[in-house]
Short mmCIF file of C-alpha atoms and ligand atoms in Angstrom, two decimals:
data_model
loop_
_atom_site.label_atom_id
_atom_site.label_comp_id
_atom_site.label_asym_id
_atom_site.label_seq_id
_atom_site.Cartn_x
_atom_site.Cartn_y
_atom_site.Cartn_z
CA MET A 23 22.96 -3.44 0.53
CA HIS A 24 21.01 -5.88 2.24
CA ASP A 25 20.42 -9.10 0.95
CA ASP A 26 17.67 -11.84 1.24
CA ILE A 27 15.91 -10.12 3.91
CA PRO A 28 13.26 -12.38 5.16
CA GLY A 29 9.64 -11.27 3.74
CA VAL A 30 7.79 -13.57 6.28
CA ARG A 31 7.28 -12.69 9.89
CA LEU A 32 5.35 -15.20 11.68
CA SER A 33 4.88 -14.64 15.59
CA GLY A 34 7.66 -12.60 15.59
CA ARG A 35 10.21 -14.89 13.69
CA PRO A 36 11.34 -13.82 10.43
CA HIS A 37 11.98 -16.28 7.75
CA ALA A 38 12.81 -16.21 4.06
CA GLY A 39 9.87 -17.05 1.76
CA ALA A 40 10.16 -18.92 -1.39
CA GLY A 41 7.94 -16.20 -3.36
CA PRO A 42 9.31 -13.62 -5.69
CA ARG A 43 12.74 -12.31 -4.64
CA PHE A 44 11.97 -8.56 -4.85
CA GLU A 45 14.74 -6.03 -5.43
CA VAL A 46 14.54 -2.98 -3.47
CA VAL A 47 15.97 -0.04 -5.39
CA GLU A 48 16.58 3.63 -3.99
CA PRO A 49 14.50 6.30 -5.98
CA ALA A 50 17.52 9.08 -5.36
CA THR A 51 19.74 6.87 -7.22
CA GLY A 52 18.24 4.10 -9.13
CA ARG A 53 20.58 1.68 -7.75
CA PRO A 54 19.47 -1.52 -5.64
CA ILE A 55 19.67 -1.40 -1.90
CA GLY A 56 18.45 -5.15 -0.99
CA HIS A 57 16.39 -7.73 -1.71
CA VAL A 58 13.58 -9.37 0.17
CA ALA A 59 12.72 -13.03 0.17
CA THR A 60 9.10 -12.86 -0.07
CA GLY A 61 6.21 -15.45 0.86
CA THR A 62 3.62 -17.38 -0.87
CA GLY A 63 0.15 -18.69 -0.56
CA PRO A 64 1.02 -21.38 2.01
CA ASP A 65 3.20 -18.74 4.09
CA ALA A 66 -0.31 -16.64 3.94
CA ALA A 67 -2.31 -19.44 4.99
CA ARG A 68 -0.07 -19.92 8.19
CA ALA A 69 -0.05 -16.50 9.08
CA VAL A 70 -3.87 -17.07 9.25
CA ASP A 71 -3.21 -20.33 11.68
CA VAL A 72 -0.86 -18.14 13.96
CA ALA A 73 -3.32 -15.31 14.20
CA ALA A 74 -6.16 -17.27 15.10
CA ALA A 75 -4.59 -19.26 17.79
CA ALA A 76 -3.16 -15.63 19.25
CA LEU A 77 -6.87 -14.26 19.03
CA ASP A 78 -8.39 -15.64 22.06
CA GLY A 79 -5.89 -14.65 24.32
CA TRP A 80 -5.88 -11.07 23.16
CA ARG A 81 -9.79 -10.90 22.89
CA ALA A 82 -9.76 -11.98 26.71
CA THR A 83 -7.17 -9.19 27.74
CA PRO A 84 -9.00 -6.38 29.45
CA ALA A 85 -9.44 -3.50 26.88
CA PRO A 86 -7.58 -0.92 28.83
CA ARG A 87 -4.49 -3.18 28.93
CA ARG A 88 -4.27 -3.91 25.17
CA GLY A 89 -4.51 0.11 25.31
CA GLU A 90 -1.21 0.07 27.40
CA VAL A 91 0.48 -2.19 25.14
CA LEU A 92 -0.57 -0.12 22.25
CA ARG A 93 1.09 3.13 23.83
CA THR A 94 4.23 1.46 24.49
CA ILE A 95 4.39 0.75 20.43
CA ALA A 96 3.59 4.60 20.18
CA GLY A 97 6.73 5.13 22.24
CA ARG A 98 8.95 3.02 20.22
CA LEU A 99 7.69 4.71 17.32
CA ARG A 100 8.72 8.12 18.36
CA ALA A 101 12.12 7.06 19.01
CA ALA A 102 12.69 5.10 15.87
CA ASP A 103 15.39 7.40 14.13
CA GLY A 104 16.64 4.76 12.06
CA LEU A 105 13.32 3.90 10.88
CA ALA A 106 12.71 7.38 9.49
CA GLU A 107 15.85 7.27 7.35
CA THR A 108 14.78 3.74 5.69
CA VAL A 109 11.30 5.47 4.89
CA ALA A 110 13.31 8.37 3.38
CA ARG A 111 15.60 6.25 1.35
CA GLU A 112 12.98 3.79 0.42
CA THR A 113 10.33 5.97 -0.61
CA GLY A 114 12.00 9.04 -1.62
CA LYS A 115 10.32 11.42 0.61
CA CYS A 116 12.32 14.01 2.45
CA ARG A 117 13.63 12.75 6.11
CA ARG A 118 11.54 15.54 7.97
CA GLU A 119 8.23 14.15 6.28
CA ALA A 120 9.37 10.62 7.08
CA SER A 121 10.17 11.46 10.63
CA ALA A 122 6.72 13.51 10.85
CA GLU A 123 5.19 10.28 9.26
CA LEU A 124 6.41 8.12 12.05
CA ALA A 125 4.89 10.75 14.70
CA LEU A 126 1.55 10.39 12.97
CA ALA A 127 1.58 6.57 13.24
CA ALA A 128 2.23 6.98 16.65
CA ASP A 129 -0.61 9.13 17.23
CA TYR A 130 -2.71 6.82 15.66
CA PHE A 131 -1.61 4.04 18.42
CA ASP A 132 -2.15 6.67 21.17
CA TRP A 133 -5.55 7.28 19.96
CA TYR A 134 -6.87 3.97 19.45
CA ALA A 135 -5.19 3.11 22.97
CA ALA A 136 -7.41 5.81 24.43
CA LEU A 137 -10.45 4.47 22.59
CA ALA A 138 -9.90 1.04 23.89
CA HIS A 139 -11.45 2.23 27.38
CA THR A 140 -14.44 2.67 25.49
CA LEU A 141 -15.30 -0.73 24.78
CA THR A 142 -17.56 -2.16 27.18
CA ASP A 143 -20.46 -4.45 26.81
CA GLN A 144 -23.81 -2.68 27.41
CA VAL A 145 -27.26 -3.90 29.08
CA LEU A 146 -30.23 -2.21 27.40
CA SER A 147 -33.87 -2.41 28.78
CA VAL A 148 -35.62 -1.25 25.83
CA ARG A 149 -38.75 -3.47 25.86
CA PRO A 150 -41.05 -4.41 28.77
CA GLY A 151 -40.13 -7.58 30.80
CA LEU A 152 -36.90 -7.87 28.66
CA ARG A 153 -33.28 -7.24 29.29
CA HIS A 154 -30.90 -6.82 26.38
CA LEU A 155 -27.07 -7.70 26.50
CA VAL A 156 -24.90 -6.09 23.86
CA ARG A 157 -21.59 -7.88 23.72
CA THR A 158 -19.00 -6.07 21.84
CA GLY A 159 -16.02 -7.63 20.65
CA PRO A 160 -13.32 -8.15 17.78
CA VAL A 161 -14.39 -9.14 14.47
CA GLY A 162 -11.84 -11.82 14.46
CA VAL A 163 -8.58 -12.05 12.02
CA ALA A 164 -8.15 -8.84 10.13
CA ALA A 165 -6.30 -8.76 6.89
CA VAL A 166 -4.43 -5.46 6.16
CA LEU A 167 -3.14 -4.49 3.15
CA THR A 168 -1.32 -1.27 2.46
CA PRO A 169 0.30 0.93 -0.43
CA TRP A 170 3.98 2.46 -0.70
CA ASN A 171 3.41 5.99 -0.36
CA PHE A 172 3.00 6.01 3.61
CA PRO A 173 4.71 2.81 4.36
CA VAL A 174 4.31 3.31 8.33
CA SER A 175 1.46 5.59 8.92
CA ILE A 176 -1.05 3.78 6.85
CA PRO A 177 -0.35 0.29 8.33
CA ALA A 178 -0.55 2.10 11.64
CA ARG A 179 -4.03 3.34 10.97
CA LYS A 180 -5.24 0.12 10.45
CA ILE A 181 -3.48 -2.14 12.70
CA ALA A 182 -3.61 0.32 15.90
CA PRO A 183 -7.84 0.03 16.08
CA ALA A 184 -7.52 -3.68 14.83
CA LEU A 185 -5.32 -4.45 17.95
CA ALA A 186 -7.49 -2.08 20.12
CA ALA A 187 -10.52 -3.90 19.13
CA GLY A 188 -8.91 -7.29 20.19
CA CYS A 189 -8.20 -8.49 16.53
CA ALA A 190 -5.17 -10.44 15.44
CA VAL A 191 -3.78 -8.99 12.25
CA VAL A 192 -2.27 -10.62 8.96
CA PHE A 193 -0.35 -7.94 7.06
CA LYS A 194 0.83 -7.43 3.28
CA PRO A 195 2.60 -4.43 2.76
CA SER A 196 3.20 -2.66 -0.62
CA GLU A 197 6.53 -4.52 -2.52
CA LEU A 198 7.63 -0.79 -3.02
CA SER A 199 8.09 -0.05 0.60
CA LEU A 200 9.09 -3.43 1.84
CA LEU A 201 12.16 -2.28 3.95
CA SER A 202 10.03 0.47 5.79
CA SER A 203 6.72 -1.91 6.59
CA LEU A 204 8.92 -4.81 7.61
CA ALA A 205 11.02 -2.84 10.22
CA PHE A 206 7.73 -1.36 11.42
CA ALA A 207 6.02 -4.70 11.93
CA GLU A 208 9.07 -5.44 13.80
CA ILE A 209 8.76 -2.64 16.12
CA CYS A 210 5.17 -3.61 16.92
CA GLU A 211 5.77 -7.02 17.35
CA SER A 212 8.43 -6.27 19.87
CA ARG A 213 5.84 -5.14 22.16
CA LEU A 214 3.07 -7.35 21.40
CA PRO A 215 2.28 -10.94 22.57
CA GLN A 216 3.28 -13.39 19.96
CA GLY A 217 1.02 -14.16 16.99
CA LEU A 218 -0.83 -10.86 16.96
CA LEU A 219 0.71 -9.38 14.09
CA ASN A 220 2.12 -11.55 11.09
CA THR A 221 3.41 -10.21 7.90
CA VAL A 222 3.54 -11.59 4.78
CA ALA A 223 5.21 -9.56 2.17
CA GLY A 224 4.60 -10.99 -1.57
CA ASP A 225 2.41 -11.25 -4.63
CA GLY A 226 -0.91 -9.44 -4.25
CA PRO A 227 -3.36 -11.88 -5.80
CA GLU A 228 -1.80 -14.78 -4.37
CA ILE A 229 -1.37 -13.41 -0.57
CA THR A 230 -5.13 -11.77 -0.85
CA GLY A 231 -6.48 -14.90 -2.40
CA ALA A 232 -5.46 -17.16 0.58
CA TRP A 233 -6.75 -14.75 3.07
CA LEU A 234 -10.03 -14.72 1.33
CA GLU A 235 -10.50 -18.39 1.11
CA ASP A 236 -9.84 -18.46 4.82
CA ARG A 237 -13.37 -18.15 6.73
CA ARG A 238 -11.22 -17.24 9.81
CA VAL A 239 -10.23 -13.84 8.08
CA ARG A 240 -13.43 -11.58 8.93
CA LEU A 241 -12.27 -8.06 7.51
CA LEU A 242 -10.02 -6.94 4.54
CA HIS A 243 -8.83 -3.50 5.02
CA PHE A 244 -7.28 -1.87 2.08
CA THR A 245 -5.35 1.22 0.93
CA GLY A 246 -4.41 1.53 -2.74
CA SER A 247 -5.56 2.40 -6.16
CA THR A 248 -8.78 2.43 -7.31
CA ALA A 249 -8.34 -0.40 -9.69
CA VAL A 250 -6.93 -2.99 -7.46
CA GLY A 251 -9.30 -2.02 -4.68
CA ARG A 252 -12.35 -2.56 -7.14
CA ASN A 253 -10.66 -5.97 -8.14
CA ILE A 254 -9.97 -7.29 -4.31
CA ALA A 255 -13.52 -5.59 -3.48
CA GLN A 256 -15.19 -7.96 -6.04
CA ALA A 257 -13.30 -10.94 -4.63
CA ALA A 258 -14.43 -10.18 -1.08
CA GLY A 259 -17.91 -9.71 -2.33
CA GLN A 260 -17.85 -13.07 -3.45
CA ALA A 261 -16.55 -14.64 -0.22
CA LEU A 262 -18.70 -12.64 1.77
CA THR A 263 -15.79 -10.95 3.58
CA SER A 264 -16.19 -7.44 4.94
CA VAL A 265 -14.01 -4.90 3.41
CA VAL A 266 -12.83 -1.07 4.16
CA MET A 267 -11.62 0.37 1.08
CA GLU A 268 -9.45 3.68 0.91
CA LEU A 269 -8.77 4.40 -2.63
CA GLY A 270 -7.26 6.89 -5.20
CA GLY A 271 -8.38 10.65 -4.98
CA ARG A 272 -8.64 13.88 -7.36
CA ALA A 273 -9.10 16.52 -5.07
CA PRO A 274 -10.22 20.01 -6.48
CA PHE A 275 -8.41 23.15 -4.75
CA ILE A 276 -10.30 26.43 -5.32
CA VAL A 277 -9.02 29.99 -4.71
CA LEU A 278 -11.61 32.31 -4.31
CA PRO A 279 -10.85 36.03 -5.30
CA ASP A 280 -11.04 37.14 -1.48
CA ALA A 281 -8.04 34.60 -0.34
CA ASP A 282 -4.87 35.74 0.72
CA LEU A 283 -2.81 34.77 -2.07
CA ASP A 284 0.33 34.29 -0.53
CA GLU A 285 -1.18 32.05 2.04
CA ALA A 286 -3.10 30.11 -0.68
CA ALA A 287 0.14 29.51 -2.64
CA ASP A 288 1.79 28.25 0.48
CA THR A 289 -1.25 25.81 1.07
CA LEU A 290 -1.06 24.43 -2.48
CA MET A 291 2.60 24.03 -2.33
CA VAL A 292 2.01 21.83 0.83
CA THR A 293 -1.10 19.75 -0.46
CA LYS A 294 0.31 19.42 -3.92
CA PHE A 295 4.36 19.07 -3.36
CA ARG A 296 4.46 17.21 0.13
CA ASN A 297 5.58 13.58 -0.28
CA ASN A 298 6.61 14.48 -3.63
CA GLY A 299 3.09 14.70 -4.72
CA ALA A 300 2.34 11.31 -3.68
CA SER A 301 -0.54 11.49 -1.29
CA CYS A 302 -4.28 10.09 -2.16
CA ILE A 303 -5.59 13.58 -0.79
CA ALA A 304 -3.12 15.76 -2.83
CA ALA A 305 -4.51 18.93 -4.60
CA ASN A 306 -5.21 17.51 -8.18
CA ASN A 307 -7.11 19.97 -10.00
CA VAL A 308 -6.33 23.84 -9.18
CA TRP A 309 -9.27 26.24 -9.80
CA VAL A 310 -8.01 29.97 -9.35
CA HIS A 311 -10.62 32.93 -9.79
CA GLU A 312 -9.76 34.87 -12.99
CA ASP A 313 -9.70 38.07 -10.94
CA VAL A 314 -6.63 36.98 -9.22
CA ARG A 315 -5.46 34.50 -11.76
CA VAL A 316 -1.97 36.25 -12.74
CA GLU A 317 -0.96 37.45 -9.11
CA PHE A 318 -1.65 33.55 -7.79
CA LEU A 319 0.19 31.95 -10.58
CA ASP A 320 3.05 34.54 -10.24
CA ARG A 321 3.34 33.48 -6.64
CA LEU A 322 2.94 29.89 -7.34
CA ALA A 323 5.73 29.73 -10.13
CA ALA A 324 8.18 31.44 -7.52
CA ARG A 325 7.32 28.84 -5.02
CA VAL A 326 7.80 26.10 -7.48
CA SER A 327 11.31 27.45 -8.94
CA ALA A 328 12.43 27.75 -5.30
CA LEU A 329 11.84 24.28 -4.41
CA VAL A 330 15.19 22.24 -3.88
CA PRO A 331 14.96 18.95 -5.32
CA GLY A 332 17.71 16.40 -4.42
CA ASP A 333 18.63 13.45 -1.91
CA PRO A 334 15.88 12.94 0.35
CA LEU A 335 18.42 12.38 3.48
CA ASP A 336 19.94 15.87 2.82
CA GLU A 337 18.20 18.51 5.17
CA ARG A 338 18.43 21.25 2.48
CA THR A 339 16.05 19.09 0.11
CA THR A 340 12.55 19.95 -0.17
CA LEU A 341 11.50 17.71 -2.98
CA GLY A 342 12.69 14.17 -3.63
CA PRO A 343 12.49 11.81 -6.58
CA VAL A 344 9.33 9.90 -7.31
CA ARG A 345 9.40 6.42 -6.28
CA THR A 346 9.97 4.15 -9.84
CA ARG A 347 11.07 5.22 -13.21
CA GLU A 348 7.69 4.15 -14.65
CA MET A 349 6.18 6.89 -12.59
CA ALA A 350 8.68 9.30 -13.71
CA GLY A 351 8.01 8.37 -17.12
CA ARG A 352 4.11 8.26 -16.70
CA LEU A 353 4.61 11.86 -15.45
CA GLU A 354 6.78 13.18 -18.40
CA THR A 355 4.40 11.80 -20.84
CA LEU A 356 1.23 13.42 -19.21
CA ILE A 357 3.12 16.95 -19.18
CA THR A 358 3.92 16.50 -22.87
CA ALA A 359 0.46 15.64 -23.85
CA LEU A 360 -1.16 18.40 -22.00
CA SER A 361 1.69 20.80 -23.56
CA SER A 362 1.11 19.49 -26.91
CA ALA A 363 -2.51 20.20 -26.77
CA GLY A 364 -1.88 23.74 -25.69
CA ALA A 365 -1.40 24.17 -21.91
CA SER A 366 1.71 26.20 -21.11
CA VAL A 367 3.98 24.99 -18.62
CA HIS A 368 6.25 25.79 -16.06
CA ARG A 369 9.08 23.65 -14.78
CA GLY A 370 11.14 23.83 -11.46
CA PRO A 371 14.79 22.54 -10.90
CA ARG A 372 15.52 19.16 -11.29
CA PRO A 373 18.82 17.78 -10.29
CA GLU A 374 21.64 16.74 -12.58
CA ALA A 375 22.22 13.44 -10.83
CA GLY A 376 20.71 9.98 -11.48
CA GLY A 377 17.41 8.79 -9.92
CA TRP A 378 13.99 9.31 -10.83
CA TYR A 379 13.50 12.87 -10.41
CA VAL A 380 10.72 14.77 -11.90
CA ALA A 381 11.14 18.54 -12.06
CA PRO A 382 8.24 20.19 -10.02
CA THR A 383 5.72 21.34 -12.91
CA LEU A 384 2.78 23.81 -13.29
CA VAL A 385 0.65 22.84 -16.30
CA VAL A 386 -1.62 25.94 -16.97
CA ASP A 387 -4.88 25.80 -18.73
CA PRO A 388 -4.96 22.25 -19.76
CA ALA A 389 -8.29 20.98 -21.42
CA THR A 390 -10.76 20.05 -19.02
CA ASP A 391 -11.84 17.37 -21.41
CA SER A 392 -8.30 15.89 -21.87
CA PRO A 393 -8.03 12.14 -19.90
CA GLU A 394 -4.74 13.82 -18.38
CA TRP A 395 -7.23 16.49 -16.40
CA ARG A 396 -9.34 13.48 -15.09
CA GLU A 397 -6.28 11.30 -13.91
CA GLU A 398 -5.10 11.04 -10.40
CA ILE A 399 -1.73 12.66 -10.75
CA PHE A 400 0.02 11.24 -7.86
CA GLY A 401 3.35 13.30 -8.51
CA PRO A 402 4.88 16.86 -8.19
CA VAL A 403 2.67 17.91 -11.25
CA ALA A 404 0.06 20.62 -10.60
CA LEU A 405 -2.78 21.39 -13.13
CA VAL A 406 -4.13 24.87 -12.92
CA ARG A 407 -7.44 26.78 -14.77
CA SER A 408 -9.02 29.61 -13.84
CA TYR A 409 -12.95 30.00 -13.62
CA THR A 410 -15.45 32.97 -13.32
CA ASP A 411 -18.26 31.07 -12.02
CA LEU A 412 -18.26 28.54 -9.06
CA LYS A 413 -20.28 26.42 -10.74
CA GLU A 414 -17.58 25.44 -13.17
CA PRO A 415 -15.26 23.84 -10.45
CA ILE A 416 -18.12 22.50 -8.46
CA ALA A 417 -19.39 20.68 -11.65
CA ASP A 418 -16.07 19.46 -12.42
CA ALA A 419 -15.93 17.74 -9.32
CA ALA A 420 -19.22 16.57 -9.43
CA ALA A 421 -18.27 14.84 -12.88
CA THR A 422 -15.68 12.60 -11.55
CA ARG A 423 -16.64 9.37 -9.74
CA HIS A 424 -13.70 10.04 -7.01
CA GLY A 425 -14.99 11.68 -3.79
CA LEU A 426 -11.71 11.84 -1.06
CA ALA A 427 -10.65 15.28 -0.49
CA GLY A 428 -11.21 19.11 -1.44
CA TYR A 429 -9.89 22.40 -0.47
CA VAL A 430 -10.77 26.13 -0.61
CA CYS A 431 -8.89 29.16 -0.12
CA THR A 432 -10.72 31.99 1.00
CA GLY A 433 -10.75 35.11 3.27
CA ASP A 434 -14.30 34.03 4.38
CA VAL A 435 -14.20 30.88 6.54
CA ALA A 436 -17.68 30.47 6.58
CA ALA A 437 -18.23 30.68 3.03
CA GLY A 438 -15.34 28.38 2.53
CA THR A 439 -16.87 25.80 4.60
CA GLU A 440 -20.22 26.22 3.16
CA LEU A 441 -18.68 25.73 -0.41
CA LEU A 442 -17.22 22.24 0.94
CA THR A 443 -20.36 21.27 1.98
CA ARG A 444 -21.30 21.21 -1.71
CA LEU A 445 -18.38 18.85 -2.57
CA ASP A 446 -19.33 15.14 -2.35
CA VAL A 447 -15.80 14.32 -0.61
CA GLY A 448 -15.03 13.09 2.77
CA ILE A 449 -12.35 15.32 4.04
CA ALA A 450 -11.53 18.90 3.23
CA GLY A 451 -9.73 21.91 4.35
CA VAL A 452 -10.65 25.71 4.41
CA ASN A 453 -6.66 27.36 4.23
CA VAL A 454 -5.71 24.11 5.76
CA ALA A 455 -3.45 21.98 3.57
CA THR A 456 -3.60 18.58 5.81
CA PRO A 457 -6.78 18.35 7.10
CA ALA A 458 -6.40 14.48 8.41
CA THR A 459 -5.46 13.69 11.97
CA PRO A 460 -6.11 10.54 13.93
CA GLU A 461 -9.02 11.84 15.96
CA ILE A 462 -11.24 12.69 12.84
CA PRO A 463 -12.95 10.18 10.30
CA PHE A 464 -11.08 9.68 7.10
CA GLY A 465 -12.67 8.18 4.09
CA GLY A 466 -13.46 8.45 0.42
CA ARG A 467 -16.79 8.36 -1.26
CA GLY A 468 -17.38 6.65 -4.63
CA ASP A 469 -14.46 5.51 -6.22
CA SER A 470 -12.51 6.82 -3.68
CA GLY A 471 -13.65 3.99 -1.39
CA ILE A 472 -15.79 2.46 1.35
CA GLY A 473 -15.57 2.95 5.05
CA TYR A 474 -13.51 5.12 7.12
CA GLU A 475 -10.48 5.21 9.14
CA GLY A 476 -9.46 7.51 11.94
CA GLY A 477 -11.78 8.86 14.57
CA VAL A 478 -14.26 6.66 16.28
CA PRO A 479 -15.53 5.21 12.90
CA GLY A 480 -12.00 4.08 12.24
CA LEU A 481 -12.43 1.47 15.10
CA LEU A 482 -15.92 0.01 14.23
CA PRO A 483 -15.06 -2.12 11.38
CA PHE A 484 -12.93 -4.14 13.61
CA LEU A 485 -15.99 -4.91 15.95
CA THR A 486 -18.74 -7.31 16.15
CA HIS A 487 -21.78 -7.36 18.48
CA GLN A 488 -23.88 -10.10 20.13
CA SER A 489 -27.04 -8.99 21.30
CA ILE A 490 -28.67 -11.23 23.58
CA ALA A 491 -32.48 -10.93 24.76
CA ALA A 492 -33.73 -12.59 28.16
CA PRO A 493 -36.52 -12.10 30.42
CA ARG A 494 -35.77 -9.12 32.80
CA PRO A 495 -34.80 -10.80 36.51
P1 NAD B 514 -1.66 -0.21 -5.54
O1 NAD B 514 -2.94 -0.52 -5.64
O2 NAD B 514 -0.79 -0.47 -6.71
O3 NAD B 514 -1.28 -1.42 -4.50
C1 NAD B 514 -1.63 -1.36 -3.20
C2 NAD B 514 -1.51 -2.72 -2.39
O4 NAD B 514 -2.14 -3.67 -3.25
C3 NAD B 514 -0.30 -3.18 -2.48
O5 NAD B 514 0.31 -3.77 -1.00
C4 NAD B 514 0.11 -4.03 -3.51
O6 NAD B 514 1.07 -4.90 -3.56
C5 NAD B 514 -1.32 -4.54 -3.50
N1 NAD B 514 -1.79 -5.23 -4.84
C6 NAD B 514 -1.70 -4.73 -6.31
N2 NAD B 514 -2.32 -5.55 -6.98
C7 NAD B 514 -2.72 -6.49 -6.35
C8 NAD B 514 -3.84 -7.44 -6.90
N3 NAD B 514 -4.26 -7.61 -7.86
N4 NAD B 514 -4.31 -8.17 -5.80
C9 NAD B 514 -4.15 -7.83 -4.19
N5 NAD B 514 -3.11 -6.94 -4.04
C10 NAD B 514 -2.80 -6.12 -4.94
O7 NAD B 514 -1.51 1.18 -4.84
P2 NAD B 514 0.13 2.08 -4.61
O8 NAD B 514 0.57 2.55 -5.91
O9 NAD B 514 0.88 1.37 -3.63
O10 NAD B 514 -0.42 3.42 -4.00
C11 NAD B 514 -1.01 4.39 -4.54
C12 NAD B 514 -2.34 4.45 -4.68
O11 NAD B 514 -2.92 4.25 -3.13
C13 NAD B 514 -2.96 5.78 -5.12
O12 NAD B 514 -4.09 5.75 -6.02
C14 NAD B 514 -3.49 6.39 -3.75
O13 NAD B 514 -4.35 7.47 -4.15
C15 NAD B 514 -4.05 5.33 -3.10
N6 NAD B 514 -3.93 5.69 -1.56
C16 NAD B 514 -4.96 5.96 -1.08
C17 NAD B 514 -5.16 6.25 0.01
C18 NAD B 514 -6.40 6.56 0.99
O14 NAD B 514 -6.31 6.54 2.29
N7 NAD B 514 -7.34 6.63 0.60
C19 NAD B 514 -3.93 6.61 1.12
C20 NAD B 514 -2.92 6.37 0.12
C21 NAD B 514 -2.67 5.93 -0.97
#
């Protein structure tokens, strides 16, 4: 048991805040494993003071040198074995998934370290007699707010471009992943000049409110649910603070009749059950062509039955628990509601032991007008329907306001690609379960968000430009 872990880290110095004392409960057992002494509004205000004081020195540091520092953070993340264990214990994801998350976080630092080399001022000759100097610099202090499900890689894909751009950062991690995110912050701080990364765990509205009141915070970079994102974006709009919003998803997964059905079932197992189903780009609504429905469902049911739920730290485990008791309860209620309304249900194994385990589940033929069909599932439950005309899944996807991810399985990659261009989503895969990688832009449309992470677009919100026109010498 870790007691009174400091939930505030300013200038690399941890201290116990006077905010709510958060209990960290391990989802595999349902038992507490620590307490975090979180911060308050005044801590959040001080975090901005510290970040603002560190900003000038970092802004003046040549961008390639900033890149070198980022590369050393990547190196430390790759070697942080203990952190992978903490992530698995705290979030419930399997140990190997936690290691993969750390590797991905390191890749984000490397990618933005490389992009730092591209940050240069420009001189343009676009009007007779005039010279335009375009100066590119950091936007200022950036506020980063993150969810629990990827407590290292999501902070990394915000903090790495922020630092590459020359920003200083104030960071509020999720209360459901404090041990992981605080340990990640400590690793970053160990390689950064003091004051560039300041972490304040605590009550979301209180911390965010303090940051939106401070004009030195120029950008609020949020990942989380659509409902919370909408609230924060509203407040940020009032303050005229820029936002990036990476929000919830409801990805369609379409199996065409020419698909290799083993490959399609394997792809779905990854995109649906990876991270115990808690991924914003997880397959949410599965559509299989009527001609291959029976064969596909047989393959899928066999794979679901073969999952090995259990302790995330046990190498044999392929599915961990969900994060909280409430999340488990919500999923069980959803399954019961769909089953009572006529859907058939296939359930895989569930460990006897305590903890917040939900048996992996297929719900077949749920009604498309049920509220559960429209929900973001965010757990190890797959909703599957069949179709005869592609217009049906396309219309269903268009009817949602979400637009994050989509998947197609087919033997004809060109046709699959063309089909995906007809879906209003930001990231998609043809026979590919995990399309996101640091080098490409990642962002949702509609209720799934505003702006991008990853790729070159992921750097742009952290930059500001000043254009100075002068007579040409
Ligand atoms: P959440 O919205 O509950 O919490 C996200 C963050 O916001 C946390 O740090 C939380 O403490 C904070 N917060 C909560 N209420 C707040 C408020 N009123 N004011 C200010 N801050 C507040 O999300 P979650 O449960 O941690 O994560 C799951 C959600 O995140 C899912 O909807 C998932 O799809 C989404 N998500 C999206 C992406 C993406 O890239 N689009 C990635 C991961 C997760």
